[in-house]
Amino acid sequence: MNLRQIEVFRSIMSSGSVSSAAQLMHVSVPAVSKALSHAESQLGFPLFERSKGRLVPTTEARKLYREVESVHRGVQRIKELSHQLSKLRHGLVSVVTSPSIGQMLIPQAIAHFKSGNPDVHVHFHCLSHALLEERLVNRLCDLGVSMLPMQHPDLLSVPIARSRIVCICPRGHAFAGRLSISIEELVTMPMITYPPDSPFGERVERMLAARNAFPKSQIEVGSPQNACAIVHAGAGMALVDEFSLQSWLDARFSVVPLDQVDPIVASLVYPRSEPLSEAAQSLVRSFKSVLLQAGLPVLDKV
């Protein structure tokens, strides 16, 4: 099958009919029918059964479709890369980050960077860990900032910032105003918790389990940002990271440090074989400046 036939086949599979595929591709119905007929002739087996005016994919077509989707994703990556390369002529830096550090700190870094580089295009996305790694490995961005370790052999990961895990609670809470609190004291109260299969939830669960501490869940949320919003509204107590707290500096809750808890380290990640461009290095410098203004430790090795 050539690329045109693959496109026709995928359009029919995704839309369910020749006419819908023709609309999707902005071509005539006969053109789609002809391309499908040629594809089936070359393959030597039918891709669809005709039943009561409908096209029903054959077993072979369903198997083929899985591979066609892989090809389609590859083509989309090529389109995206070519688009980015065209913008490189005018200056472009593309950054992807974990959600916690991307809520406030990276946007502030971008604003700082743009003040001195007004003509440089910036692409910025907050992504899950898996998607962040995929984009970096496939060279679809210049750099990433990850809250989780990234061990891929094609990527270089360099620690750049550190934050604590802290307890947040309403100002009238029994723990409010404390200079610090132990894990053992913490779990005497109901808490806002996280799904154990989420990155931050897994980190917190592992930290608590190491102390044989198992809190009673009061509310479960998907992210530290959600937890901050609920505590800000006056309900519950939660553990969050200081990166996330940067979006809540005026919140109506108290922040209490935890005793003897390992910090969270954020790392700058980029392709091992490609040094950072001057624009990317400038953005990193802006990020460091924002971290220092926020009072967060900078691991100055980049």
PDB file of C-alpha atoms in Angstrom:
ATOM      1  CA  MET A   1       0.000   0.000   0.000  1.00  0.00           C
ATOM      2  CA  ASN A   2       1.263   3.473  -0.833  1.00  0.00           C
ATOM      3  CA  LEU A   3       0.726   6.454   1.486  1.00  0.00           C
ATOM      4  CA  ARG A   4      -2.378   7.598  -0.405  1.00  0.00           C
ATOM      5  CA  GLN A   5      -3.991   4.177  -0.067  1.00  0.00           C
ATOM      6  CA  ILE A   6      -3.073   4.085   3.618  1.00  0.00           C
ATOM      7  CA  GLU A   7      -4.731   7.485   4.066  1.00  0.00           C
ATOM      8  CA  VAL A   8      -7.883   6.278   2.287  1.00  0.00           C
ATOM      9  CA  PHE A   9      -7.998   3.070   4.331  1.00  0.00           C
ATOM     10  CA  ARG A  10      -7.554   4.924   7.627  1.00  0.00           C
ATOM     11  CA  SER A  11     -10.220   7.489   6.726  1.00  0.00           C
ATOM     12  CA  ILE A  12     -12.737   4.739   5.925  1.00  0.00           C
ATOM     13  CA  MET A  13     -11.907   2.857   9.124  1.00  0.00           C
ATOM     14  CA  SER A  14     -12.252   5.966  11.279  1.00  0.00           C
ATOM     15  CA  SER A  15     -15.357   7.389   9.584  1.00  0.00           C
ATOM     16  CA  GLY A  16     -17.208   4.150   8.772  1.00  0.00           C
ATOM     17  CA  SER A  17     -18.067   4.753   5.120  1.00  0.00           C
ATOM     18  CA  VAL A  18     -16.670   5.760   1.729  1.00  0.00           C
ATOM     19  CA  SER A  19     -18.796   8.911   1.586  1.00  0.00           C
ATOM     20  CA  SER A  20     -17.714  10.042   5.062  1.00  0.00           C
ATOM     21  CA  ALA A  21     -14.082   9.302   4.185  1.00  0.00           C
ATOM     22  CA  ALA A  22     -14.437  11.416   1.034  1.00  0.00           C
ATOM     23  CA  GLN A  23     -15.752  14.342   3.092  1.00  0.00           C
ATOM     24  CA  LEU A  24     -12.937  13.881   5.596  1.00  0.00           C
ATOM     25  CA  MET A  25     -10.316  13.930   2.823  1.00  0.00           C
ATOM     26  CA  HIS A  26     -12.059  16.645   0.757  1.00  0.00           C
ATOM     27  CA  VAL A  27     -12.149  14.467  -2.356  1.00  0.00           C
ATOM     28  CA  SER A  28     -14.898  12.804  -4.403  1.00  0.00           C
ATOM     29  CA  VAL A  29     -16.561   9.510  -3.464  1.00  0.00           C
ATOM     30  CA  PRO A  30     -15.427   7.831  -6.730  1.00  0.00           C
ATOM     31  CA  ALA A  31     -11.809   8.803  -5.958  1.00  0.00           C
ATOM     32  CA  VAL A  32     -11.985   7.079  -2.563  1.00  0.00           C
ATOM     33  CA  SER A  33     -13.715   3.998  -4.034  1.00  0.00           C
ATOM     34  CA  LYS A  34     -11.081   3.718  -6.750  1.00  0.00           C
ATOM     35  CA  ALA A  35      -8.187   4.010  -4.281  1.00  0.00           C
ATOM     36  CA  LEU A  36      -9.757   1.356  -2.036  1.00  0.00           C
ATOM     37  CA  SER A  37     -10.302  -0.975  -4.990  1.00  0.00           C
ATOM     38  CA  HIS A  38      -6.678  -0.595  -6.108  1.00  0.00           C
ATOM     39  CA  ALA A  39      -5.429  -1.249  -2.560  1.00  0.00           C
ATOM     40  CA  GLU A  40      -7.460  -4.441  -2.245  1.00  0.00           C
ATOM     41  CA  SER A  41      -6.314  -5.580  -5.691  1.00  0.00           C
ATOM     42  CA  GLN A  42      -2.658  -5.080  -4.790  1.00  0.00           C
ATOM     43  CA  LEU A  43      -3.041  -6.757  -1.405  1.00  0.00           C
ATOM     44  CA  GLY A  44      -4.865  -9.748  -2.814  1.00  0.00           C
ATOM     45  CA  PHE A  45      -7.540  -9.796  -0.109  1.00  0.00           C
ATOM     46  CA  PRO A  46     -10.569  -7.637   0.753  1.00  0.00           C
ATOM     47  CA  LEU A  47     -10.357  -4.991   3.424  1.00  0.00           C
ATOM     48  CA  PHE A  48     -14.110  -4.624   3.823  1.00  0.00           C
ATOM     49  CA  GLU A  49     -17.185  -6.787   3.411  1.00  0.00           C
ATOM     50  CA  ARG A  50     -20.187  -5.082   1.812  1.00  0.00           C
ATOM     51  CA  SER A  51     -23.275  -5.798   3.916  1.00  0.00           C
ATOM     52  CA  LYS A  52     -26.595  -3.970   3.443  1.00  0.00           C
ATOM     53  CA  GLY A  53     -24.891  -0.910   2.042  1.00  0.00           C
ATOM     54  CA  ARG A  54     -22.333  -0.762   4.820  1.00  0.00           C
ATOM     55  CA  LEU A  55     -18.622  -1.504   4.907  1.00  0.00           C
ATOM     56  CA  VAL A  56     -17.618  -4.008   7.585  1.00  0.00           C
ATOM     57  CA  PRO A  57     -13.831  -4.332   8.197  1.00  0.00           C
ATOM     58  CA  THR A  58     -12.419  -7.806   7.657  1.00  0.00           C
ATOM     59  CA  THR A  59     -10.162  -9.479  10.219  1.00  0.00           C
ATOM     60  CA  GLU A  60      -7.173  -8.612   8.049  1.00  0.00           C
ATOM     61  CA  ALA A  61      -8.266  -4.962   7.943  1.00  0.00           C
ATOM     62  CA  ARG A  62      -8.483  -4.747  11.743  1.00  0.00           C
ATOM     63  CA  LYS A  63      -4.965  -6.122  12.108  1.00  0.00           C
ATOM     64  CA  LEU A  64      -3.674  -3.806   9.413  1.00  0.00           C
ATOM     65  CA  TYR A  65      -5.343  -0.814  11.032  1.00  0.00           C
ATOM     66  CA  ARG A  66      -3.184  -1.108  14.145  1.00  0.00           C
ATOM     67  CA  GLU A  67      -0.038  -0.750  12.034  1.00  0.00           C
ATOM     68  CA  VAL A  68      -1.568   2.022   9.952  1.00  0.00           C
ATOM     69  CA  GLU A  69      -2.192   4.017  13.145  1.00  0.00           C
ATOM     70  CA  SER A  70       1.524   3.736  13.955  1.00  0.00           C
ATOM     71  CA  VAL A  71       2.383   5.053  10.490  1.00  0.00           C
ATOM     72  CA  HIS A  72      -0.102   7.903  10.923  1.00  0.00           C
ATOM     73  CA  ARG A  73       1.447   8.941  14.235  1.00  0.00           C
ATOM     74  CA  GLY A  74       4.851   8.939  12.543  1.00  0.00           C
ATOM     75  CA  VAL A  75       3.577  11.171   9.753  1.00  0.00           C
ATOM     76  CA  GLN A  76       2.065  13.551  12.303  1.00  0.00           C
ATOM     77  CA  ARG A  77       5.395  13.744  14.122  1.00  0.00           C
ATOM     78  CA  ILE A  78       7.119  14.563  10.822  1.00  0.00           C
ATOM     79  CA  LYS A  79       4.595  17.344  10.170  1.00  0.00           C
ATOM     80  CA  GLU A  80       5.088  18.761  13.645  1.00  0.00           C
ATOM     81  CA  LEU A  81       8.867  18.593  13.393  1.00  0.00           C
ATOM     82  CA  SER A  82       8.893  20.246   9.954  1.00  0.00           C
ATOM     83  CA  HIS A  83       6.654  23.007  11.331  1.00  0.00           C
ATOM     84  CA  GLN A  84       9.057  23.572  14.223  1.00  0.00           C
ATOM     85  CA  LEU A  85      12.089  23.529  11.920  1.00  0.00           C
ATOM     86  CA  SER A  86      10.535  26.203   9.738  1.00  0.00           C
ATOM     87  CA  LYS A  87      10.098  28.404  12.799  1.00  0.00           C
ATOM     88  CA  LEU A  88      13.689  27.826  13.866  1.00  0.00           C
ATOM     89  CA  ARG A  89      14.697  30.243  11.113  1.00  0.00           C
ATOM     90  CA  HIS A  90      13.035  32.950  13.201  1.00  0.00           C
ATOM     91  CA  GLY A  91      14.026  31.537  16.619  1.00  0.00           C
ATOM     92  CA  LEU A  92      12.106  28.919  18.542  1.00  0.00           C
ATOM     93  CA  VAL A  93      12.419  27.218  21.900  1.00  0.00           C
ATOM     94  CA  SER A  94      10.074  24.388  22.864  1.00  0.00           C
ATOM     95  CA  VAL A  95       9.720  23.260  26.483  1.00  0.00           C
ATOM     96  CA  VAL A  96       7.614  20.527  28.107  1.00  0.00           C
ATOM     97  CA  THR A  97       7.200  20.111  31.857  1.00  0.00           C
ATOM     98  CA  SER A  98       5.574  18.123  34.621  1.00  0.00           C
ATOM     99  CA  PRO A  99       2.279  19.744  35.707  1.00  0.00           C
ATOM    100  CA  SER A 100       3.358  20.850  39.213  1.00  0.00           C
ATOM    101  CA  ILE A 101       6.313  22.904  38.049  1.00  0.00           C
ATOM    102  CA  GLY A 102       4.469  24.007  34.919  1.00  0.00           C
ATOM    103  CA  GLN A 103       1.536  25.669  36.704  1.00  0.00           C
ATOM    104  CA  MET A 104       3.341  28.839  37.727  1.00  0.00           C
ATOM    105  CA  LEU A 105       7.152  28.632  37.690  1.00  0.00           C
ATOM    106  CA  ILE A 106       7.664  27.857  33.988  1.00  0.00           C
ATOM    107  CA  PRO A 107       5.111  30.485  32.847  1.00  0.00           C
ATOM    108  CA  GLN A 108       6.979  33.022  34.988  1.00  0.00           C
ATOM    109  CA  ALA A 109      10.265  31.881  33.440  1.00  0.00           C
ATOM    110  CA  ILE A 110       8.795  32.269  29.945  1.00  0.00           C
ATOM    111  CA  ALA A 111       7.610  35.811  30.765  1.00  0.00           C
ATOM    112  CA  HIS A 112      11.094  36.644  32.073  1.00  0.00           C
ATOM    113  CA  PHE A 113      12.691  35.119  28.960  1.00  0.00           C
ATOM    114  CA  LYS A 114      10.360  36.929  26.532  1.00  0.00           C
ATOM    115  CA  SER A 115      11.183  40.293  28.080  1.00  0.00           C
ATOM    116  CA  GLY A 116      14.711  39.919  26.738  1.00  0.00           C
ATOM    117  CA  ASN A 117      13.912  37.832  23.645  1.00  0.00           C
ATOM    118  CA  PRO A 118      10.737  39.322  22.145  1.00  0.00           C
ATOM    119  CA  ASP A 119      11.236  37.791  18.682  1.00  0.00           C
ATOM    120  CA  VAL A 120      11.745  34.182  19.800  1.00  0.00           C
ATOM    121  CA  HIS A 121       8.756  31.834  19.513  1.00  0.00           C
ATOM    122  CA  VAL A 122       8.055  29.712  22.611  1.00  0.00           C
ATOM    123  CA  HIS A 123       6.124  26.431  22.642  1.00  0.00           C
ATOM    124  CA  PHE A 124       5.111  25.253  26.118  1.00  0.00           C
ATOM    125  CA  HIS A 125       3.122  22.185  27.216  1.00  0.00           C
ATOM    126  CA  CYS A 126       2.434  20.519  30.580  1.00  0.00           C
ATOM    127  CA  LEU A 127       2.432  16.754  30.027  1.00  0.00           C
ATOM    128  CA  SER A 128       2.292  13.462  31.887  1.00  0.00           C
ATOM    129  CA  HIS A 129       5.629  11.784  32.545  1.00  0.00           C
ATOM    130  CA  ALA A 130       5.198   9.256  29.706  1.00  0.00           C
ATOM    131  CA  LEU A 131       4.280  11.900  27.110  1.00  0.00           C
ATOM    132  CA  LEU A 132       7.035  14.209  28.312  1.00  0.00           C
ATOM    133  CA  GLU A 133       9.616  11.465  27.767  1.00  0.00           C
ATOM    134  CA  GLU A 134       8.137  10.528  24.372  1.00  0.00           C
ATOM    135  CA  ARG A 135       8.395  14.090  23.072  1.00  0.00           C
ATOM    136  CA  LEU A 136      11.979  14.441  24.244  1.00  0.00           C
ATOM    137  CA  VAL A 137      13.071  11.080  22.814  1.00  0.00           C
ATOM    138  CA  ASN A 138      11.461  11.907  19.458  1.00  0.00           C
ATOM    139  CA  ARG A 139      13.159  15.334  19.362  1.00  0.00           C
ATOM    140  CA  LEU A 140       9.826  17.163  19.317  1.00  0.00           C
ATOM    141  CA  CYS A 141      10.995  19.704  21.879  1.00  0.00           C
ATOM    142  CA  ASP A 142      14.228  21.330  23.016  1.00  0.00           C
ATOM    143  CA  LEU A 143      14.062  20.642  26.712  1.00  0.00           C
ATOM    144  CA  GLY A 144      11.872  19.359  29.503  1.00  0.00           C
ATOM    145  CA  VAL A 145      11.601  19.858  33.253  1.00  0.00           C
ATOM    146  CA  SER A 146      10.590  16.647  34.998  1.00  0.00           C
ATOM    147  CA  MET A 147       9.546  15.971  38.590  1.00  0.00           C
ATOM    148  CA  LEU A 148      10.306  12.265  38.146  1.00  0.00           C
ATOM    149  CA  PRO A 149      13.600  10.566  37.273  1.00  0.00           C
ATOM    150  CA  MET A 150      14.089   9.964  33.556  1.00  0.00           C
ATOM    151  CA  GLN A 151      16.451   7.083  32.766  1.00  0.00           C
ATOM    152  CA  HIS A 152      16.222   6.854  28.971  1.00  0.00           C
ATOM    153  CA  PRO A 153      19.707   6.324  27.445  1.00  0.00           C
ATOM    154  CA  ASP A 154      19.103   8.971  24.753  1.00  0.00           C
ATOM    155  CA  LEU A 155      18.316  11.682  27.306  1.00  0.00           C
ATOM    156  CA  LEU A 156      20.503  13.691  29.651  1.00  0.00           C
ATOM    157  CA  SER A 157      18.899  14.501  32.999  1.00  0.00           C
ATOM    158  CA  VAL A 158      20.455  17.206  35.193  1.00  0.00           C
ATOM    159  CA  PRO A 159      19.067  18.260  38.616  1.00  0.00           C
ATOM    160  CA  ILE A 160      18.086  21.918  38.547  1.00  0.00           C
ATOM    161  CA  ALA A 161      15.712  22.648  41.459  1.00  0.00           C
ATOM    162  CA  ARG A 162      14.635  21.263  44.806  1.00  0.00           C
ATOM    163  CA  SER A 163      11.447  21.612  46.849  1.00  0.00           C
ATOM    164  CA  ARG A 164      10.023  20.183  50.035  1.00  0.00           C
ATOM    165  CA  ILE A 165       6.852  18.230  50.598  1.00  0.00           C
ATOM    166  CA  VAL A 166       4.835  20.268  53.092  1.00  0.00           C
ATOM    167  CA  CYS A 167       1.528  20.009  54.914  1.00  0.00           C
ATOM    168  CA  ILE A 168      -1.191  22.552  54.157  1.00  0.00           C
ATOM    169  CA  CYS A 169      -4.230  23.032  56.370  1.00  0.00           C
ATOM    170  CA  PRO A 170      -6.909  25.677  57.040  1.00  0.00           C
ATOM    171  CA  ARG A 171      -5.795  28.458  59.347  1.00  0.00           C
ATOM    172  CA  GLY A 172      -8.040  27.268  62.136  1.00  0.00           C
ATOM    173  CA  HIS A 173      -6.698  23.713  62.005  1.00  0.00           C
ATOM    174  CA  ALA A 174      -4.920  22.129  64.989  1.00  0.00           C
ATOM    175  CA  PHE A 175      -1.646  22.056  63.011  1.00  0.00           C
ATOM    176  CA  ALA A 176      -1.845  25.655  61.776  1.00  0.00           C
ATOM    177  CA  GLY A 177       1.001  27.827  63.010  1.00  0.00           C
ATOM    178  CA  ARG A 178       3.293  24.923  63.843  1.00  0.00           C
ATOM    179  CA  LEU A 179       6.961  25.340  62.892  1.00  0.00           C
ATOM    180  CA  SER A 180       7.076  21.723  61.726  1.00  0.00           C
ATOM    181  CA  ILE A 181       5.238  18.428  62.044  1.00  0.00           C
ATOM    182  CA  SER A 182       6.256  14.790  62.052  1.00  0.00           C
ATOM    183  CA  ILE A 183       4.805  12.086  59.828  1.00  0.00           C
ATOM    184  CA  GLU A 184       3.596  10.261  62.929  1.00  0.00           C
ATOM    185  CA  GLU A 185       1.615  13.325  64.080  1.00  0.00           C
ATOM    186  CA  LEU A 186       0.358  13.987  60.570  1.00  0.00           C
ATOM    187  CA  VAL A 187      -1.487  10.685  60.195  1.00  0.00           C
ATOM    188  CA  THR A 188      -3.505  11.193  63.367  1.00  0.00           C
ATOM    189  CA  MET A 189      -5.785  13.455  61.307  1.00  0.00           C
ATOM    190  CA  PRO A 190      -7.898  12.651  58.201  1.00  0.00           C
ATOM    191  CA  MET A 191      -6.145  13.799  55.027  1.00  0.00           C
ATOM    192  CA  ILE A 192      -6.750  14.654  51.410  1.00  0.00           C
ATOM    193  CA  THR A 193      -4.998  11.878  49.489  1.00  0.00           C
ATOM    194  CA  TYR A 194      -4.015  11.045  45.900  1.00  0.00           C
ATOM    195  CA  PRO A 195      -4.540   7.974  43.695  1.00  0.00           C
ATOM    196  CA  PRO A 196      -1.613   5.603  44.341  1.00  0.00           C
ATOM    197  CA  ASP A 197      -1.009   5.233  40.590  1.00  0.00           C
ATOM    198  CA  SER A 198      -0.476   8.995  40.124  1.00  0.00           C
ATOM    199  CA  PRO A 199       3.150  10.271  40.216  1.00  0.00           C
ATOM    200  CA  PHE A 200       2.708  12.434  43.314  1.00  0.00           C
ATOM    201  CA  GLY A 201       0.401   9.893  44.979  1.00  0.00           C
ATOM    202  CA  GLU A 202       2.980   7.159  44.496  1.00  0.00           C
ATOM    203  CA  ARG A 203       5.701   9.366  45.969  1.00  0.00           C
ATOM    204  CA  VAL A 204       3.614  10.257  49.046  1.00  0.00           C
ATOM    205  CA  GLU A 205       2.464   6.686  49.596  1.00  0.00           C
ATOM    206  CA  ARG A 206       6.040   5.414  49.442  1.00  0.00           C
ATOM    207  CA  MET A 207       7.183   8.112  51.876  1.00  0.00           C
ATOM    208  CA  LEU A 208       4.436   7.296  54.388  1.00  0.00           C
ATOM    209  CA  ALA A 209       4.810   3.536  54.059  1.00  0.00           C
ATOM    210  CA  ALA A 210       8.514   3.824  54.934  1.00  0.00           C
ATOM    211  CA  ARG A 211       7.388   5.163  58.336  1.00  0.00           C
ATOM    212  CA  ASN A 212       4.546   2.620  58.662  1.00  0.00           C
ATOM    213  CA  ALA A 213       2.176   5.590  58.494  1.00  0.00           C
ATOM    214  CA  PHE A 214      -1.194   5.016  56.863  1.00  0.00           C
ATOM    215  CA  PRO A 215      -3.469   8.076  56.989  1.00  0.00           C
ATOM    216  CA  LYS A 216      -7.217   7.993  56.864  1.00  0.00           C
ATOM    217  CA  SER A 217      -8.382   9.384  53.530  1.00  0.00           C
ATOM    218  CA  GLN A 218     -10.900  12.199  53.803  1.00  0.00           C
ATOM    219  CA  ILE A 219     -11.007  13.256  50.138  1.00  0.00           C
ATOM    220  CA  GLU A 220      -9.101  11.893  47.126  1.00  0.00           C
ATOM    221  CA  VAL A 221      -7.916  14.307  44.426  1.00  0.00           C
ATOM    222  CA  GLY A 222      -5.933  14.003  41.210  1.00  0.00           C
ATOM    223  CA  SER A 223      -3.160  16.540  41.817  1.00  0.00           C
ATOM    224  CA  PRO A 224      -1.573  18.879  44.388  1.00  0.00           C
ATOM    225  CA  GLN A 225      -3.301  21.778  42.603  1.00  0.00           C
ATOM    226  CA  ASN A 226      -6.679  20.167  43.345  1.00  0.00           C
ATOM    227  CA  ALA A 227      -5.644  19.656  46.971  1.00  0.00           C
ATOM    228  CA  CYS A 228      -4.608  23.317  47.311  1.00  0.00           C
ATOM    229  CA  ALA A 229      -7.989  24.446  45.981  1.00  0.00           C
ATOM    230  CA  ILE A 230      -9.893  22.298  48.470  1.00  0.00           C
ATOM    231  CA  VAL A 231      -7.781  23.366  51.465  1.00  0.00           C
ATOM    232  CA  HIS A 232      -8.076  26.989  50.303  1.00  0.00           C
ATOM    233  CA  ALA A 233     -11.865  26.508  50.448  1.00  0.00           C
ATOM    234  CA  GLY A 234     -11.510  25.385  54.053  1.00  0.00           C
ATOM    235  CA  ALA A 235     -11.922  21.631  53.792  1.00  0.00           C
ATOM    236  CA  GLY A 236      -9.261  19.135  54.799  1.00  0.00           C
ATOM    237  CA  MET A 237      -5.514  18.846  55.123  1.00  0.00           C
ATOM    238  CA  ALA A 238      -3.055  17.672  52.460  1.00  0.00           C
ATOM    239  CA  LEU A 239       0.553  17.104  51.509  1.00  0.00           C
ATOM    240  CA  VAL A 240       1.760  19.115  48.516  1.00  0.00           C
ATOM    241  CA  ASP A 241       5.087  20.107  46.947  1.00  0.00           C
ATOM    242  CA  GLU A 242       6.441  23.651  47.110  1.00  0.00           C
ATOM    243  CA  PHE A 243       6.509  23.906  43.306  1.00  0.00           C
ATOM    244  CA  SER A 244       2.710  23.634  43.278  1.00  0.00           C
ATOM    245  CA  LEU A 245       2.407  26.162  46.108  1.00  0.00           C
ATOM    246  CA  GLN A 246       3.716  28.948  43.856  1.00  0.00           C
ATOM    247  CA  SER A 247       0.209  29.229  42.390  1.00  0.00           C
ATOM    248  CA  TRP A 248      -1.264  29.698  45.881  1.00  0.00           C
ATOM    249  CA  LEU A 249       0.868  32.331  47.589  1.00  0.00           C
ATOM    250  CA  ASP A 250      -2.235  34.293  48.665  1.00  0.00           C
ATOM    251  CA  ALA A 251      -4.224  31.219  49.699  1.00  0.00           C
ATOM    252  CA  ARG A 252      -6.213  31.037  52.921  1.00  0.00           C
ATOM    253  CA  PHE A 253      -4.271  28.176  54.455  1.00  0.00           C
ATOM    254  CA  SER A 254      -1.209  27.503  56.600  1.00  0.00           C
ATOM    255  CA  VAL A 255       1.928  25.790  55.319  1.00  0.00           C
ATOM    256  CA  VAL A 256       3.744  23.527  57.776  1.00  0.00           C
ATOM    257  CA  PRO A 257       7.076  21.825  56.896  1.00  0.00           C
ATOM    258  CA  LEU A 258       7.504  18.108  57.550  1.00  0.00           C
ATOM    259  CA  ASP A 259      10.288  16.728  59.714  1.00  0.00           C
ATOM    260  CA  GLN A 260      12.924  14.433  58.161  1.00  0.00           C
ATOM    261  CA  VAL A 261      11.439  14.080  54.685  1.00  0.00           C
ATOM    262  CA  ASP A 262      13.530  13.829  51.524  1.00  0.00           C
ATOM    263  CA  PRO A 263      13.089  16.737  49.099  1.00  0.00           C
ATOM    264  CA  ILE A 264      11.686  16.530  45.582  1.00  0.00           C
ATOM    265  CA  VAL A 265      14.265  17.204  42.884  1.00  0.00           C
ATOM    266  CA  ALA A 266      13.248  18.577  39.486  1.00  0.00           C
ATOM    267  CA  SER A 267      15.569  17.858  36.579  1.00  0.00           C
ATOM    268  CA  LEU A 268      16.244  19.556  33.287  1.00  0.00           C
ATOM    269  CA  VAL A 269      16.052  16.922  30.534  1.00  0.00           C
ATOM    270  CA  TYR A 270      17.179  17.173  26.904  1.00  0.00           C
ATOM    271  CA  PRO A 271      18.499  14.905  24.115  1.00  0.00           C
ATOM    272  CA  ARG A 272      21.974  13.664  24.968  1.00  0.00           C
ATOM    273  CA  SER A 273      23.266  14.061  21.415  1.00  0.00           C
ATOM    274  CA  GLU A 274      22.103  17.663  20.967  1.00  0.00           C
ATOM    275  CA  PRO A 275      23.450  20.519  23.115  1.00  0.00           C
ATOM    276  CA  LEU A 276      20.967  23.157  24.192  1.00  0.00           C
ATOM    277  CA  SER A 277      20.516  26.031  21.764  1.00  0.00           C
ATOM    278  CA  GLU A 278      21.347  29.555  22.884  1.00  0.00           C
ATOM    279  CA  ALA A 279      17.619  30.305  23.180  1.00  0.00           C
ATOM    280  CA  ALA A 280      17.082  27.215  25.354  1.00  0.00           C
ATOM    281  CA  GLN A 281      20.052  28.141  27.556  1.00  0.00           C
ATOM    282  CA  SER A 282      18.602  31.622  27.970  1.00  0.00           C
ATOM    283  CA  LEU A 283      15.262  30.132  29.034  1.00  0.00           C
ATOM    284  CA  VAL A 284      17.077  27.960  31.602  1.00  0.00           C
ATOM    285  CA  ARG A 285      18.741  31.080  33.012  1.00  0.00           C
ATOM    286  CA  SER A 286      15.322  32.730  33.285  1.00  0.00           C
ATOM    287  CA  PHE A 287      13.995  29.648  35.084  1.00  0.00           C
ATOM    288  CA  LYS A 288      16.850  29.806  37.598  1.00  0.00           C
ATOM    289  CA  SER A 289      16.135  33.490  38.195  1.00  0.00           C
ATOM    290  CA  VAL A 290      12.465  32.722  38.903  1.00  0.00           C
ATOM    291  CA  LEU A 291      13.417  29.904  41.299  1.00  0.00           C
ATOM    292  CA  LEU A 292      15.716  32.235  43.240  1.00  0.00           C
ATOM    293  CA  GLN A 293      13.004  34.907  43.450  1.00  0.00           C
ATOM    294  CA  ALA A 294      10.624  32.258  44.806  1.00  0.00           C
ATOM    295  CA  GLY A 295      13.155  31.251  47.472  1.00  0.00           C
ATOM    296  CA  LEU A 296      13.534  27.724  46.086  1.00  0.00           C
ATOM    297  CA  PRO A 297      16.971  26.055  46.076  1.00  0.00           C
ATOM    298  CA  VAL A 298      18.673  26.034  42.680  1.00  0.00           C
ATOM    299  CA  LEU A 299      20.997  23.134  41.907  1.00  0.00           C
ATOM    300  CA  ASP A 300      23.352  25.173  39.761  1.00  0.00           C
ATOM    301  CA  LYS A 301      24.922  22.507  37.550  1.00  0.00           C
ATOM    302  CA  VAL A 302      23.320  23.295  34.194  1.00  0.00           C
TER     303      VAL A 302
END
